[in-house]
Coordinates of C-alpha atoms in Angstrom, one line a residue:
M24 CA -91.3 -31.7 -14.3
A25 CA -91.1 -28.2 -12.8
Q26 CA -87.8 -26.3 -12.9
G27 CA -85.8 -27.2 -9.8
S28 CA -88.0 -30.2 -9.0
H29 CA -86.6 -33.7 -8.6
G30 CA -89.9 -35.5 -8.9
H31 CA -90.4 -35.5 -5.2
G32 CA -92.9 -32.6 -5.0
M33 CA -90.4 -30.2 -3.5
S34 CA -88.2 -27.5 -5.1
L35 CA -84.6 -27.4 -4.0
E36 CA -83.0 -24.0 -3.9
P37 CA -79.3 -23.9 -4.4
T38 CA -77.6 -23.6 -1.0
P39 CA -73.9 -22.8 -0.8
P40 CA -71.9 -25.0 1.5
A41 CA -70.7 -23.6 4.8
L42 CA -67.0 -23.0 5.2
R43 CA -65.3 -23.5 8.6
F44 CA -61.8 -22.4 9.2
A45 CA -59.6 -25.4 10.1
F46 CA -55.9 -24.3 10.2
T47 CA -53.2 -22.3 8.6
I48 CA -50.2 -23.7 6.7
D49 CA -47.2 -21.5 6.4
A50 CA -44.9 -23.2 3.9
R51 CA -41.4 -22.0 3.3
I52 CA -40.2 -22.3 -0.3
G53 CA -36.7 -22.3 -1.8
T54 CA -35.6 -20.8 -5.1
F55 CA -37.7 -21.8 -8.0
E56 CA -36.2 -23.3 -11.2
A57 CA -37.7 -22.9 -14.6
Q58 CA -37.8 -26.3 -16.3
G59 CA -38.3 -24.9 -19.8
T60 CA -41.4 -24.6 -22.0
G61 CA -43.3 -27.7 -22.9
P62 CA -46.6 -28.4 -24.7
L63 CA -48.7 -27.0 -21.8
G64 CA -46.5 -24.0 -20.9
Q65 CA -43.5 -23.4 -18.7
R66 CA -43.0 -25.8 -15.8
L67 CA -41.5 -24.5 -12.6
H68 CA -40.0 -26.5 -9.8
I69 CA -40.4 -24.8 -6.5
P70 CA -38.9 -26.7 -3.5
I71 CA -40.9 -26.8 -0.2
V72 CA -38.2 -26.5 2.5
G73 CA -40.3 -26.4 5.7
G74 CA -42.9 -24.5 7.6
E75 CA -45.5 -24.6 10.3
V76 CA -49.2 -25.6 10.7
T77 CA -51.2 -23.8 13.3
G78 CA -54.9 -23.8 14.3
A79 CA -57.5 -25.5 16.4
A80 CA -57.9 -28.5 14.1
L81 CA -54.3 -29.3 13.3
Q82 CA -50.8 -28.3 14.6
G83 CA -47.5 -29.4 13.4
R84 CA -44.8 -28.6 10.8
V85 CA -44.2 -28.9 7.1
R86 CA -41.4 -31.3 6.5
P87 CA -38.7 -30.3 4.0
G88 CA -38.5 -32.3 0.8
G89 CA -41.8 -31.4 -0.9
S90 CA -42.2 -29.7 -4.2
D91 CA -44.6 -27.5 -6.2
W92 CA -44.5 -28.4 -9.9
A93 CA -46.3 -25.2 -11.0
L94 CA -47.2 -24.8 -14.7
L95 CA -47.1 -21.3 -16.1
R96 CA -49.7 -21.7 -18.8
V97 CA -49.7 -20.0 -22.2
D98 CA -52.7 -17.8 -21.0
G99 CA -50.6 -16.4 -18.2
A100 CA -52.4 -18.3 -15.4
T101 CA -50.4 -20.6 -13.1
F102 CA -51.6 -24.1 -12.2
V103 CA -50.3 -25.1 -8.8
D104 CA -49.5 -28.8 -8.0
A105 CA -47.8 -29.0 -4.6
R106 CA -47.0 -32.3 -2.8
Y107 CA -45.5 -32.3 0.7
T108 CA -45.7 -33.9 4.1
I109 CA -47.1 -32.4 7.4
E110 CA -45.8 -33.9 10.6
A111 CA -48.5 -33.4 13.2
E112 CA -47.6 -32.5 16.8
D113 CA -48.1 -36.1 17.8
G114 CA -45.7 -37.3 15.1
T115 CA -48.3 -38.5 12.6
L116 CA -47.2 -38.0 9.0
I117 CA -49.9 -36.6 6.7
Y118 CA -49.5 -36.5 2.9
V119 CA -50.8 -33.3 1.3
Q120 CA -51.5 -32.7 -2.4
S121 CA -52.6 -29.1 -3.1
R122 CA -53.8 -28.2 -6.5
G123 CA -54.8 -24.7 -7.4
L124 CA -54.8 -21.6 -9.6
R125 CA -53.0 -18.3 -9.5
V126 CA -54.1 -15.6 -11.9
S127 CA -52.6 -12.1 -12.1
S128 CA -51.3 -9.5 -14.6
P129 CA -47.8 -10.2 -16.1
E130 CA -46.5 -7.3 -14.0
V131 CA -47.8 -8.8 -10.7
L132 CA -46.4 -12.3 -11.8
A133 CA -43.0 -10.7 -12.3
R134 CA -43.1 -9.2 -8.8
L135 CA -44.3 -12.6 -7.3
Q136 CA -41.4 -14.4 -9.0
A137 CA -38.9 -11.8 -7.7
G138 CA -40.2 -12.3 -4.2
A139 CA -41.6 -8.8 -4.0
P140 CA -44.8 -8.1 -1.9
V141 CA -48.1 -8.3 -3.7
A142 CA -51.5 -7.2 -2.3
D143 CA -54.2 -9.9 -2.0
D144 CA -56.5 -8.0 -4.4
E145 CA -53.8 -8.1 -7.1
V146 CA -53.9 -11.8 -7.5
Y147 CA -56.4 -14.6 -7.6
F148 CA -54.7 -17.5 -5.7
R149 CA -56.8 -20.4 -4.5
C150 CA -56.1 -24.1 -3.9
A151 CA -57.9 -27.3 -2.9
P152 CA -55.7 -29.3 -0.6
T153 CA -56.4 -33.0 0.0
F154 CA -54.9 -34.9 2.9
E155 CA -54.0 -38.5 3.4
S156 CA -53.6 -39.5 7.1
P157 CA -53.3 -43.0 8.6
E158 CA -56.0 -44.2 11.0
G159 CA -56.0 -42.2 14.3
P160 CA -56.8 -38.7 15.5
H161 CA -56.2 -37.1 12.1
A162 CA -58.2 -39.6 9.9
W163 CA -61.0 -37.0 9.7
L164 CA -58.8 -35.2 7.1
N165 CA -59.4 -38.1 4.7
Q166 CA -63.1 -37.6 4.8
R167 CA -63.6 -33.9 4.1
L168 CA -63.0 -31.4 1.3
F169 CA -61.0 -28.2 1.8
I170 CA -60.3 -25.0 0.0
A171 CA -57.8 -22.4 0.8
P172 CA -57.0 -18.8 -0.3
V173 CA -53.3 -18.5 -0.7
R174 CA -51.0 -15.5 -0.2
R175 CA -47.4 -15.1 -0.9
T176 CA -45.3 -14.3 2.2
A177 CA -41.7 -13.1 2.6
T178 CA -40.5 -16.7 2.9
G179 CA -43.1 -18.7 1.0
V180 CA -46.9 -19.1 0.9
Q181 CA -49.6 -19.1 3.5
L182 CA -52.8 -21.3 3.1
Q183 CA -55.8 -20.5 5.2
V184 CA -57.5 -23.9 5.1
F185 CA -61.3 -24.0 5.3
Q186 CA -63.3 -27.2 5.6
V187 CA -66.2 -27.3 3.2
G188 CA -69.4 -28.2 5.0

């Protein structure tokens, strides 16, 4: 079989999926607590205390009570595992699980942990949020994949959520 052929007589060239901006999540976070070093690295508990969701595809607020159980790995990268609830403008509760990766130099990490500003090009910070919505106007979130560049803000983090086409 020819390279790139699937036995159908046609060659398929790799085509990257389209990305379409969906909405922004501005999540406010509280003071993080180091939970000590375990077999995978140092676990951090970062409370999610509120926030806003804005954009054409979804509007609402981040409800207090969520958490990011980030793992500062032995290689210096941080694995993000945030779980929280969005309350859409119409009152619908949407469960969010956002898993991602943050990579920077030790100096930049220290500035991030101190709440100091960090330029976007000093850190690789991306996540793949998934959404769980009940039937209704927001059920489309259950049927799409999303990726989001993340940036640290003065009060928390900002996710620019893109739908993967």
